[in-house]
Coordinates of C-alpha atoms and ligand atoms in Angstrom, one line a residue:
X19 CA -124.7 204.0 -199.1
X20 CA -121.5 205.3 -198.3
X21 CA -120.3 205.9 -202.5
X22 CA -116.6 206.7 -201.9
X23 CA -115.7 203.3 -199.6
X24 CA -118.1 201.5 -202.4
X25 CA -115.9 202.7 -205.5
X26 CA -112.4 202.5 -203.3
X27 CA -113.1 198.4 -202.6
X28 CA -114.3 197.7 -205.8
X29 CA -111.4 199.0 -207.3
X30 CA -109.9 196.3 -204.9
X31 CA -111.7 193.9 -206.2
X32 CA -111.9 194.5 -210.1
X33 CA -113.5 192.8 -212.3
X34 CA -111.7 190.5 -215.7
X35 CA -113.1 192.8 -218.5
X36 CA -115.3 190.4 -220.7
X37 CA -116.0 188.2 -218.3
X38 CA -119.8 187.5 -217.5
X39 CA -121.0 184.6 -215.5
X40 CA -124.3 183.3 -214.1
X41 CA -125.5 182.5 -210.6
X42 CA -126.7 179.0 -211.6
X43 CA -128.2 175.9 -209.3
X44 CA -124.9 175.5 -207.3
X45 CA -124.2 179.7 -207.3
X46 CA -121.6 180.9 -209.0
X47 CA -118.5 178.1 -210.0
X48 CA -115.4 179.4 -212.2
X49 CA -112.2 179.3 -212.1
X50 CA -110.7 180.4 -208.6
X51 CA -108.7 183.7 -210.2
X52 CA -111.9 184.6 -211.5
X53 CA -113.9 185.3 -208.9
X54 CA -112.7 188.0 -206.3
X55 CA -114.9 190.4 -208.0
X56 CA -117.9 187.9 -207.4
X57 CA -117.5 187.3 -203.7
X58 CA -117.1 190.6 -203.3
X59 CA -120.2 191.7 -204.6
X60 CA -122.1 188.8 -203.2
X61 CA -120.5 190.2 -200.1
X62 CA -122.9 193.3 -201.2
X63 CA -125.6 190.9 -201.8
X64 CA -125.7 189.1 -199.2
X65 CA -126.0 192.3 -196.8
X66 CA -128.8 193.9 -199.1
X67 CA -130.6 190.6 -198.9
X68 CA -130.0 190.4 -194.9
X69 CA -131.8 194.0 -195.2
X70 CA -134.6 193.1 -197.6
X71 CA -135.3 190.1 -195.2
X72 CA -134.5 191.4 -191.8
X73 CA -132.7 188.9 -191.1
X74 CA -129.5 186.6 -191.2
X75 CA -127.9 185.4 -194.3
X76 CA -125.5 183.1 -194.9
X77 CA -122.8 183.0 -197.9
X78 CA -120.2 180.0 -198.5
X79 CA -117.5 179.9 -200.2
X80 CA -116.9 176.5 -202.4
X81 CA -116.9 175.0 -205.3
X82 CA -117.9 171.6 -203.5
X83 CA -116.8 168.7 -206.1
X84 CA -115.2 170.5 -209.0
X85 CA -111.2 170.3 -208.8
X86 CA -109.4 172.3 -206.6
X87 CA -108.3 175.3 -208.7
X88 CA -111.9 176.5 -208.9
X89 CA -113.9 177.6 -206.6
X90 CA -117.9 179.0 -206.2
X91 CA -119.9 181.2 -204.2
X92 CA -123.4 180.6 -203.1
X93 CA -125.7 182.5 -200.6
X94 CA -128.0 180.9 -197.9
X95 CA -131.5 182.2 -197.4
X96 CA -133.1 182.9 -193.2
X97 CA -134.5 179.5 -193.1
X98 CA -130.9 177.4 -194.3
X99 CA -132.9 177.1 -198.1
X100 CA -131.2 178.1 -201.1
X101 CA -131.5 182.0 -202.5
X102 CA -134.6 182.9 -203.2
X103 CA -134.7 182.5 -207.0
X104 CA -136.3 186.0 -207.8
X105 CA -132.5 187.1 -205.8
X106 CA -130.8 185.1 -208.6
X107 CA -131.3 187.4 -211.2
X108 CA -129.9 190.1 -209.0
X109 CA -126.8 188.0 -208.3
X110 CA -126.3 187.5 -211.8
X111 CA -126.6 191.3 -212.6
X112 CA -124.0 192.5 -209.6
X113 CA -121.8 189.9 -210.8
X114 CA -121.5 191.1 -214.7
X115 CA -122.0 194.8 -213.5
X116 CA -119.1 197.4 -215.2
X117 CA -117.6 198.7 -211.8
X118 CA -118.6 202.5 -212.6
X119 CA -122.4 201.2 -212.9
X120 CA -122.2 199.3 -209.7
X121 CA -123.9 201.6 -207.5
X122 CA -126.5 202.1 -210.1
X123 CA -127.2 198.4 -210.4
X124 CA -127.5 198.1 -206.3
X125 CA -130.0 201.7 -206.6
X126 CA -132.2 199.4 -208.6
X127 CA -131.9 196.2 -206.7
X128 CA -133.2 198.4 -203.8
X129 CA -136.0 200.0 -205.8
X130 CA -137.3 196.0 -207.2
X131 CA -136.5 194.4 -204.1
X132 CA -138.1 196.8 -201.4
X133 CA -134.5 197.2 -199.4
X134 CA -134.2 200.3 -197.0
X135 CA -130.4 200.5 -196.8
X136 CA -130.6 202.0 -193.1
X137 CA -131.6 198.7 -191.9
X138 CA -128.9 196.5 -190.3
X139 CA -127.4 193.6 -192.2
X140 CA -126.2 190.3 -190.4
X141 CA -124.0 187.5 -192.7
X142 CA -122.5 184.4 -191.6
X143 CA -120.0 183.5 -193.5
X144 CA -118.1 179.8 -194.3
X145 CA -115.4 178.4 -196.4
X146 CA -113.6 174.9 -197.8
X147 CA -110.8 173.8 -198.0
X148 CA -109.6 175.3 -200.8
X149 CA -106.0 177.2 -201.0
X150 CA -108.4 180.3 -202.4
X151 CA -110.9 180.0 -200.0
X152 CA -109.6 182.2 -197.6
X153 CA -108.5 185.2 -199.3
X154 CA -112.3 184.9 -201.2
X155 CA -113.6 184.9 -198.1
X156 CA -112.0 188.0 -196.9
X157 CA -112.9 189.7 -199.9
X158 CA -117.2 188.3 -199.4
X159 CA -116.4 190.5 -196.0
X160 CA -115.2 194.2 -197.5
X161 CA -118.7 193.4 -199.7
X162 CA -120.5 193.0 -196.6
X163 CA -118.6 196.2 -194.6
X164 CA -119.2 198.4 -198.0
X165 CA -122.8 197.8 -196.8
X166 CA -122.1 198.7 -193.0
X167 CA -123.1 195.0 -192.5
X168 CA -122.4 192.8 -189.3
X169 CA -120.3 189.3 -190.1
X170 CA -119.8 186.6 -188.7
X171 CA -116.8 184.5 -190.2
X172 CA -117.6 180.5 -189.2
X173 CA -114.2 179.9 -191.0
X174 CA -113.6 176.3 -192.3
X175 CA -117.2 174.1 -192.6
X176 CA -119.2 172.1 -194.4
X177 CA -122.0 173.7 -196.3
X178 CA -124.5 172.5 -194.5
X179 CA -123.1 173.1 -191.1
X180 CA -122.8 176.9 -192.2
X181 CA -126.9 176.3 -193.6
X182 CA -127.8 175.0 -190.5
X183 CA -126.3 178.0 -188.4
X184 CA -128.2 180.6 -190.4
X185 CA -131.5 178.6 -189.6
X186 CA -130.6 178.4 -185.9
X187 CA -129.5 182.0 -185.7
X188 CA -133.1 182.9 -187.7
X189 CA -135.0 180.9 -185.6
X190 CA -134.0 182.3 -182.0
X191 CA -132.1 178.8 -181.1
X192 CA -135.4 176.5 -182.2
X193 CA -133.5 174.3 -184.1
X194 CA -130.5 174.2 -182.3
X195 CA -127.4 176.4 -181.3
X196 CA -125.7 178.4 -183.9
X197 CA -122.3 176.9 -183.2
X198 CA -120.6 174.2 -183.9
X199 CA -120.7 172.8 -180.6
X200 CA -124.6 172.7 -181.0
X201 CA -124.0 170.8 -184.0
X202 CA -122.1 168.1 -183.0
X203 CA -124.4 168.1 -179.8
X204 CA -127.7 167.9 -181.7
X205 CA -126.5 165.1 -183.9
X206 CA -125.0 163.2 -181.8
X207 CA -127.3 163.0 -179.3
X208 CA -130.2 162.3 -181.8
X209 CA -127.9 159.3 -182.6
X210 CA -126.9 157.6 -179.4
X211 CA -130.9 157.7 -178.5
X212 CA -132.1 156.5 -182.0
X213 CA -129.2 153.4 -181.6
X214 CA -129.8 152.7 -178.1
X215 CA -133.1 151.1 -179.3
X216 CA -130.9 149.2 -181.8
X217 CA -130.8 144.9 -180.8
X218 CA -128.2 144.3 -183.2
X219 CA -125.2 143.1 -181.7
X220 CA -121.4 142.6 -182.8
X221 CA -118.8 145.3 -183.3
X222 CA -118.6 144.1 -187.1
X223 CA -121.5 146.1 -188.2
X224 CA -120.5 149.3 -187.0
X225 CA -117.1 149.7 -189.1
X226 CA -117.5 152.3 -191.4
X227 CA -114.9 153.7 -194.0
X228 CA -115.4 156.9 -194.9
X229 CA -113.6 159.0 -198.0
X230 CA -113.6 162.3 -197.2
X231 CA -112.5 163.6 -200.7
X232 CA -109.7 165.4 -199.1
X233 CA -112.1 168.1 -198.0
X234 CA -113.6 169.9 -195.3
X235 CA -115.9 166.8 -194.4
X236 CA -112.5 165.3 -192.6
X237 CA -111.9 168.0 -190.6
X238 CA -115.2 168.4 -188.8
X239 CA -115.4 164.6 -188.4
X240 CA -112.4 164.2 -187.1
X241 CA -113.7 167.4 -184.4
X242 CA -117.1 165.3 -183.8
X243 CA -115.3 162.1 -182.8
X244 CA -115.0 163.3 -179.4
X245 CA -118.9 163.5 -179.0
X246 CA -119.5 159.7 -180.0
X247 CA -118.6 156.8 -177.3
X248 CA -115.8 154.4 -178.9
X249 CA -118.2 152.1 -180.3
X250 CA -118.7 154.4 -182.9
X251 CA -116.1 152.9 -185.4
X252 CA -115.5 155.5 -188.2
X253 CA -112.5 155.5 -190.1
X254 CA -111.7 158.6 -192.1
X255 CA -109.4 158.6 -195.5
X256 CA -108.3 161.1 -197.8
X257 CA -108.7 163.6 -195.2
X258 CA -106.8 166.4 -197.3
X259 CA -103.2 165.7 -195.8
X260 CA -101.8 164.4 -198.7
X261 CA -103.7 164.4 -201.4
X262 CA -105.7 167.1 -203.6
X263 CA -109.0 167.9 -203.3
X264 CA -111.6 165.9 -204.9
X265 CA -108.6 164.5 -207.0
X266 CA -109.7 160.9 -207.8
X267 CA -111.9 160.8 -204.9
X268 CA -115.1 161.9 -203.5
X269 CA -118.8 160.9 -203.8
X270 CA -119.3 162.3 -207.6
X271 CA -115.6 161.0 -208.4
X272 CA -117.5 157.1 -207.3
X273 CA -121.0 158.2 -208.7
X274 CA -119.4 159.1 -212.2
X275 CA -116.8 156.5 -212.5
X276 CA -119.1 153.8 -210.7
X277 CA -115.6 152.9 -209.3
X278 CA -113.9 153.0 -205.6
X279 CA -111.7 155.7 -204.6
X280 CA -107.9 156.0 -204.2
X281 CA -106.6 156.4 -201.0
X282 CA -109.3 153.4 -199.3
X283 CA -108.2 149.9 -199.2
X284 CA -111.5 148.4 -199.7
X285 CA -111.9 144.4 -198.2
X286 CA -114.9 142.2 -199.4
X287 CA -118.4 143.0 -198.0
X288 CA -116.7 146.2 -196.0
X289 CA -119.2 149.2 -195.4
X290 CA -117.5 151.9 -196.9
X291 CA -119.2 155.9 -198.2
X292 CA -117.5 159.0 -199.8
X293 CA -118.4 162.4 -198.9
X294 CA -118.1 165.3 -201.6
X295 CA -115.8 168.3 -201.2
X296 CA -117.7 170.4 -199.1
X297 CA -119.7 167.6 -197.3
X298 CA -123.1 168.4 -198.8
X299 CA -123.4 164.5 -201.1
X300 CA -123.0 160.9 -200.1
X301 CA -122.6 158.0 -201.4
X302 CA -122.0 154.2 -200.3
X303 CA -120.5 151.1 -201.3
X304 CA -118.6 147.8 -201.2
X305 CA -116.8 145.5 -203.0
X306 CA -118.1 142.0 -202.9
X307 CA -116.3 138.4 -202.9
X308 CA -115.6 137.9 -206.2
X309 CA -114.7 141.5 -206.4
X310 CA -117.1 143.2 -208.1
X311 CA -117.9 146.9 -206.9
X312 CA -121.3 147.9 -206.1
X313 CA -122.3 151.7 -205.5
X314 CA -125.6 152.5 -203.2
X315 CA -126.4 155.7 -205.0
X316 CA -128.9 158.8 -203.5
X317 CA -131.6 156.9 -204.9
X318 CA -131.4 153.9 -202.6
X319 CA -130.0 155.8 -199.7
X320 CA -133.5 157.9 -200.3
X321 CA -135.2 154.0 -200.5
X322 CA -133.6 153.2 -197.3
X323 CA -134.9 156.2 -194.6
X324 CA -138.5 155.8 -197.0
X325 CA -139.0 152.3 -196.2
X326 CA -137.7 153.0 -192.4
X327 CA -139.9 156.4 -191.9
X328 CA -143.0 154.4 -193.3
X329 CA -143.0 151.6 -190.8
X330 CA -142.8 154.3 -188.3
X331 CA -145.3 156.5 -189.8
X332 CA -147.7 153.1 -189.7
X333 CA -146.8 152.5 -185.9
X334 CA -147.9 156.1 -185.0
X335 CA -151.1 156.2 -187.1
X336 CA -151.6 159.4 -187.7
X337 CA -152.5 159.3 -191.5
X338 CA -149.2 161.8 -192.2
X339 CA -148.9 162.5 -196.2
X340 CA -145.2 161.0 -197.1
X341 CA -144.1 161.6 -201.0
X342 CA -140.4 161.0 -202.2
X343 CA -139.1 163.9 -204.5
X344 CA -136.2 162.9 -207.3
X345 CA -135.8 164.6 -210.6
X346 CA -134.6 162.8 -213.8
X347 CA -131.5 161.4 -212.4
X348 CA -133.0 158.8 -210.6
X349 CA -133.1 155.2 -211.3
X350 CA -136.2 153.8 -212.9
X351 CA -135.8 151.2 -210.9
X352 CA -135.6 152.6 -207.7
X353 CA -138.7 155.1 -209.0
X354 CA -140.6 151.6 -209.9
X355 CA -139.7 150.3 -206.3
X356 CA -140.6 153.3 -204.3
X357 CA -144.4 153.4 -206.0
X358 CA -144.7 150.0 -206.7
X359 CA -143.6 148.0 -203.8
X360 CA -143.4 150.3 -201.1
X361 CA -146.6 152.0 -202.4
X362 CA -144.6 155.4 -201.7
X363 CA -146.1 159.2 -204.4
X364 CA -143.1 159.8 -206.2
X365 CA -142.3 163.1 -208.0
X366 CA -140.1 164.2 -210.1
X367 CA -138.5 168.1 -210.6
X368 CA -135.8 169.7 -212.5
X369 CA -132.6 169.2 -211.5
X370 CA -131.2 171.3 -208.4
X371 CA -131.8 171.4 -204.6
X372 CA -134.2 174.2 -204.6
X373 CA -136.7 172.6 -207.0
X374 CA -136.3 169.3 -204.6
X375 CA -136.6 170.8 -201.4
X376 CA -139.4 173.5 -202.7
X377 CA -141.7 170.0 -203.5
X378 CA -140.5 167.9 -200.5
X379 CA -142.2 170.9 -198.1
X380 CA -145.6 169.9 -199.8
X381 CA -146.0 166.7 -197.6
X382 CA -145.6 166.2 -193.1
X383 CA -143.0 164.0 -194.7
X384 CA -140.6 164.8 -198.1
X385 CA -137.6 162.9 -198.5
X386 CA -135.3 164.1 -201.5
X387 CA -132.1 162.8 -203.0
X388 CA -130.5 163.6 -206.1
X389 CA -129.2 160.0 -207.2
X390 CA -125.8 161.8 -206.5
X391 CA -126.3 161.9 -203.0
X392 CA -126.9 165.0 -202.1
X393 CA -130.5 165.0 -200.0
X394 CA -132.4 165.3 -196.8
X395 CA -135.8 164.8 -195.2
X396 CA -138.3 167.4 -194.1
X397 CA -141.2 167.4 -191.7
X398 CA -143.8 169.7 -191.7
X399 CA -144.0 172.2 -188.4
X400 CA -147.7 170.1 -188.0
X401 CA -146.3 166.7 -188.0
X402 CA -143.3 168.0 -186.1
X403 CA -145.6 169.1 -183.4
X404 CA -147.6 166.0 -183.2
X405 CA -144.6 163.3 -182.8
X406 CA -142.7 165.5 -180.2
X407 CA -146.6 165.3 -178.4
X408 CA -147.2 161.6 -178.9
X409 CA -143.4 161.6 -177.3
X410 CA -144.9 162.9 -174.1
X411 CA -148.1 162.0 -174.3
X412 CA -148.6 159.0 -175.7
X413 CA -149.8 155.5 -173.4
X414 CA -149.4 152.5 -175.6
X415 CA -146.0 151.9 -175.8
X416 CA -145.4 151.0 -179.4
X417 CA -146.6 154.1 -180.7
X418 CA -144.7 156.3 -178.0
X419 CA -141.6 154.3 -178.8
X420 CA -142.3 154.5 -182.7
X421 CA -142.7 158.7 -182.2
X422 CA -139.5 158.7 -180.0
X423 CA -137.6 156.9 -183.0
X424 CA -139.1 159.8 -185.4
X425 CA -138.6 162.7 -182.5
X426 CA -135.0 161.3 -182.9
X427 CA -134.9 161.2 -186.9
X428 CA -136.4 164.4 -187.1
X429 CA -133.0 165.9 -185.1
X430 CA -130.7 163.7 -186.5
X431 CA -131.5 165.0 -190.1
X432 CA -130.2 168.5 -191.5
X433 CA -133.5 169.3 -192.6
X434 CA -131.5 172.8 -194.0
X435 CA -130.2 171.0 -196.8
X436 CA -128.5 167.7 -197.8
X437 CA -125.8 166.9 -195.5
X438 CA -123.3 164.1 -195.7
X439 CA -122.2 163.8 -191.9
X440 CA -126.3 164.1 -190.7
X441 CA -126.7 161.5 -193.7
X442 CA -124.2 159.0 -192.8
X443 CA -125.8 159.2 -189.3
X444 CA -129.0 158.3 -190.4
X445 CA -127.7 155.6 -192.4
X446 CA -125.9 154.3 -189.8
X447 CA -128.3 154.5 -187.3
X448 CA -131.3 152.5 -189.7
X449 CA -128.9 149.6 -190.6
X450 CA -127.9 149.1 -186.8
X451 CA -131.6 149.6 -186.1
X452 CA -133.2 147.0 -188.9
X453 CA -130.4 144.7 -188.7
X454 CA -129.2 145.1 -192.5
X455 CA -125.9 144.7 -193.8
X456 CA -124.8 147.0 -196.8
X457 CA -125.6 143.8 -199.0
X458 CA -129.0 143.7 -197.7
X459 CA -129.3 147.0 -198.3
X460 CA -128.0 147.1 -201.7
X461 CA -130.2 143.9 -202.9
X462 CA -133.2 146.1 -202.4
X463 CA -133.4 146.1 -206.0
X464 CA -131.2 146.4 -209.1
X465 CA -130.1 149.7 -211.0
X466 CA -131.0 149.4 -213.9
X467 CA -127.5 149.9 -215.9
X468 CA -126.8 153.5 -217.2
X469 CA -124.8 156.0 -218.5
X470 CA -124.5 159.7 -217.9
X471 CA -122.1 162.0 -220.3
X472 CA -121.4 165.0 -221.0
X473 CA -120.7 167.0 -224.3
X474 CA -119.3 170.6 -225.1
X475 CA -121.7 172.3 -227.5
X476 CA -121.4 175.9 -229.1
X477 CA -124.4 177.4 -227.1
X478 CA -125.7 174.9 -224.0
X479 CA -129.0 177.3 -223.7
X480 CA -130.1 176.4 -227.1
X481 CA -131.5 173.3 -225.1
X482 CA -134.3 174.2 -223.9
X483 CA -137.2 171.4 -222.0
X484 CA -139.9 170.6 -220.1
X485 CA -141.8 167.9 -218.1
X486 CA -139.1 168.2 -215.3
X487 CA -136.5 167.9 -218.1
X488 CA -136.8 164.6 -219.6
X489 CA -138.3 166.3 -222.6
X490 CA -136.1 168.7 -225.6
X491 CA -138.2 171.4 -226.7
X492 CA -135.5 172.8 -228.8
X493 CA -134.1 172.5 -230.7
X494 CA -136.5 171.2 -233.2
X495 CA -136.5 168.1 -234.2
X496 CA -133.9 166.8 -230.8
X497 CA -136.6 165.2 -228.5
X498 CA -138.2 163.1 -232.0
X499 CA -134.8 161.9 -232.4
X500 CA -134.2 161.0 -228.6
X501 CA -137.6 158.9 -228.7
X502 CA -136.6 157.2 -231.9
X503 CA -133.3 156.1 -230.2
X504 CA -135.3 154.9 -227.5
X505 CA -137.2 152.5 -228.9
X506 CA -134.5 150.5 -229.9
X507 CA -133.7 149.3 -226.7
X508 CA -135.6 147.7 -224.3
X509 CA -136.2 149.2 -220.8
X510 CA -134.9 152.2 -221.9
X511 CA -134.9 155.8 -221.6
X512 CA -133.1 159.1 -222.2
X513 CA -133.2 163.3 -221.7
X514 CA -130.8 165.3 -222.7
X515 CA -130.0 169.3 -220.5
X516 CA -128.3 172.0 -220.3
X517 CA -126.3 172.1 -217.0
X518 CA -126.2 174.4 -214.8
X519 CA -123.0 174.1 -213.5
X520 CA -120.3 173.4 -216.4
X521 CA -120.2 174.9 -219.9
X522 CA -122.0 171.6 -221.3
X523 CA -124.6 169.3 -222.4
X524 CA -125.6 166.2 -219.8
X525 CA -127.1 163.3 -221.6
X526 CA -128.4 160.4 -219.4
X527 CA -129.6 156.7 -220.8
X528 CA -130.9 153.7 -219.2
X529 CA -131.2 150.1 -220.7
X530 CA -131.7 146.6 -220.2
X531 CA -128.0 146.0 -220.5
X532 CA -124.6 148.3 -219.7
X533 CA -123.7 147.7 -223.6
X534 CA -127.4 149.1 -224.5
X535 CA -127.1 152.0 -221.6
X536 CA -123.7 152.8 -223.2
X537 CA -124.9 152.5 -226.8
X538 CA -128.0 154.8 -226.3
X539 CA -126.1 157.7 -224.6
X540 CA -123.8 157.5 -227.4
X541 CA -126.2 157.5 -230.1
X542 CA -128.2 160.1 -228.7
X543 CA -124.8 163.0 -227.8
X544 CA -124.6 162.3 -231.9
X545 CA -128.1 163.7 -232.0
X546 CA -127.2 166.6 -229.9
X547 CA -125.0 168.5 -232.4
Ligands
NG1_28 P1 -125.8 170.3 -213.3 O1 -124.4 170.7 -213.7 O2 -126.8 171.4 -213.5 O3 -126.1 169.0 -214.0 C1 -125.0 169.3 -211.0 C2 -125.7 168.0 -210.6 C3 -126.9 168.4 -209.9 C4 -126.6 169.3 -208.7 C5 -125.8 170.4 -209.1 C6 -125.3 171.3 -208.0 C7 -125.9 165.9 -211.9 C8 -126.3 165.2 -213.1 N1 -126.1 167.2 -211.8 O4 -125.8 170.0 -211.8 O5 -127.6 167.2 -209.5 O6 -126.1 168.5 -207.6 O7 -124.7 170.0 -209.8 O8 -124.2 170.9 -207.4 O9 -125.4 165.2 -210.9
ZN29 ZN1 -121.2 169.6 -202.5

């Protein structure tokens, strides 16, 4: 390690005395002035890690829906997955590190981690849209030169664009090609086959209004237009040219108000979705007759592909183990219609991609959502294998066509991570494919009415729970009062948690009615002080 370039760009990049923050389930999030020293040493990071792994990492800079002052860094693992969680720790302790004790802290790293610092290091790097994206991003690359480290700088793209080049670069062009051409290729190709099979006619289905949340989400849409034939109707608003980020729009701006967004003139029974700042959630909706606004959350976007990948899985008949992953989040009713009507295994894990994703790889077919919207499908490399054979293989018809539809899911979706673009496609391409308008879609069954709020506490981490965290175990005497709340109401529930992402408490209740929901998450934030 070359010591003297290490102490001159830190110097560069100091760090806020006092300041000490955490690499939590979305990285590191703080105000944007805050963090130059961060993405700099994640710059560090991120080429020890390339080392320790041989192999290409990936590190974005965004804060995805938080406002537009802050701003977040988060490093991508070989395979596109989220940091390895033992590497978390060591982000944490590089972050906090008191510059003078910085080559001491990446000695020890080294020494835990099994990192020969001769190696070669290889980061791709990506960005929002964020004014401070770009001057953090330069600083993540004097990390990665400290290190004698190879970059590759993707610029402006969506998270899981920049997730799915570091899986395509680690997997010698297997799942696609590490540009964004071979994106935008891959995807839409997947998508012309899959709704070439489509029967449903009329140029009224296809409209599809999409709220880009004044992010990056607009900009690579608007670049993938070009790759879709005009019947392809997608509209893009708030795409970032007059408006702030994430300001009053955006898929957790919808989720959390349950409302539209500004900027989209919404008609009756109009398909309409909002991405989230960095293009990694989505969520849909529509406003019906009589005006009423009705959201299609994660949870019935993760209903949707389920009851689609099932019929298929039936047709092809090859006895494939299929499980749906949520965590707490998720609407008891849409958990109650996934196991009880479609016969679907449910589980549920703590919240955070990487305990979803982690559980969905159990099974040839996982499909995860966070009732947010952020969420993908994976297939196992066995069940892979087989469809693409049955593709080629295959005589009877119905099962070669079935495996063809699933050959075509299987590229459509961002298996990486959760991706709103690769998402909408899907989406798009099972409505057109079953027939089903948004309404249809949205009548699958009824939310049950809830609320989800948040409260600032003296110390969040004296929360601590268990059972997938819709249990307290402390402080003492918190989860007796949560069930006691509970029973009042009828259909109800409630957990309280620490989050992982803001300086507070989340509290989420359901009930039979929005006045019970309401009255229950009320009752119970009392209970939290
Ligand atoms: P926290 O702040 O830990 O609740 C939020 C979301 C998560 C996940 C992360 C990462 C809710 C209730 N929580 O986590 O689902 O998306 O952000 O962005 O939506
Ligand atoms: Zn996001």
């Amino acid at each position: 390690m070359d010591s003297e370039a290490l102490r001159k760009f830190s110097a560069l990049h100091p760090r806020p005395a006092g300041l000490t923050l955490h690499y939590g389930t979305a990285g590191f999030r703080s105000a944007a002035q805050q963090l130059d020293h961060v993405v700099f040493r994640m710059g560090l990071l991120a080429a020890l890690r390339s080392k320790a792994v041989t192999a290409t990492i990936g590190i974005m800079v965004t804060a995805s829906h938080n406002p537009e002052e802050d701003n977040g860094v988060k490093l991508v693992d070989p395979l596109g997955e989220m940091l390895h969680p033992s590497w978390e720790e060591y982000a944490t302790q590089l972050a906090n590190a008191e510059e003078q004790e910085l080559q001491k802290v990446i000695t020890e790293i080294c020494q835990k981690a099994a990192v020969n610092l001769h190696k070669d290091a290889s980061v791709f790097i990506g960005r929002d849209t964020r004014p401070s994206s770009k001057k953090l991003s330069q600083s993540v690359i004097d990390g990665i030169q400290v290190l004698g480290g190879q970059y590759h700088d993707y610029g402006l793209v969506t998270t899981p664009q920049l997730h799915y080049m570091v899986c395509c670069q680690n997997t010698q062009g297997q799942y696609g090609k590490a540009t964004l051409e071979g994106y935008y290729e891959k995807l839409s190709k997947a998508f012309m086959e899959l709704i070439k099979q489509s029967h449903c006619s009329g140029e009224f289905q296809r409209h599809l209004k999409i709220d880009c949340a004044n992010g990056v989400g607009a900009l690579k849409l608007s670049e993938m237009k070009p790759y879709f034939p005009q019947e392809v109707l997608i509209h893009i608003y708030n795409d970032g040219t007059k408006e702030k980020l994430n300001h009053l729009c955006g898929a957790d701006f919808v989720k959390v108000h349950q409302k539209p967004p500004g900027g989209l003139d919404m008609k009756p029974n109009e398909r309409c979705c909002s991405f989230d700042g960095d293009a990694d959630r989505i969520v849909y909706y529509y406003k019906d007759t009589a005006g009423h606004f009705h959201l299609i959350d994660g949870d019935k976007i993760a209903t949707l592909i389920s009851i689609f990948l099932k019929e298929l899985l039936a047709k092809v008949k090859q006895n494939f183990k299929m499980a749906v992953v949520q965590t707490a989040y998720a609407n008891g009713n849409s958990t109650r219609y996934l196991q009880e009507t479609l016969k679907v295994p449910v589980h549920c894990v703590k919240t955070g991609v990487k305990h979803l994703h982690h559980k969905a790889q159990e099974f040839d077919v996982g499909v995860y959502f966070e009732a947010n919207g952020h969420g993908t499908v994976l297939f196992s490399k066995a069940a892979e294998t087989k469809i693409r054979q049955l593709v080629t293989e295959e005589k009877d018809n119905e099962k070669r066509e079935a495996a063809k539809m699933l050959e075509n899911m299987i590229d459509l979706i961002n298996q990486t991570v959760g991706d709103a673009v690769s998402d909408m496609l899907v989406i798009e391409a099972i409505l057109a494919l079953k027939g089903l308008s948004v309404q249809q879609w949205d009548a699958l069954y009824t939310d049950l009415p809830n609320r989800l709020l948040k409260v600032q506490v003296a110390d969040r981490r004296v929360i601590d729970t268990t059972d997938a965290e819709r249990r307290a175990l402390t402080p003492p005497g918190l989860q007796e009062k949560i069930d006691a709340l509970v029973k009042k109401y009828k259909l109800s529930r409630a957990f309280v948690r620490p989050s992982g992402t803001e300086d507070v408490v989340r509290i989420y209740a359901e009930a039979d009615t929005q006045e019970n929901a309401d009255a229950l998450a009320h009752e119970v934030s009392l209970a939290v002080f």
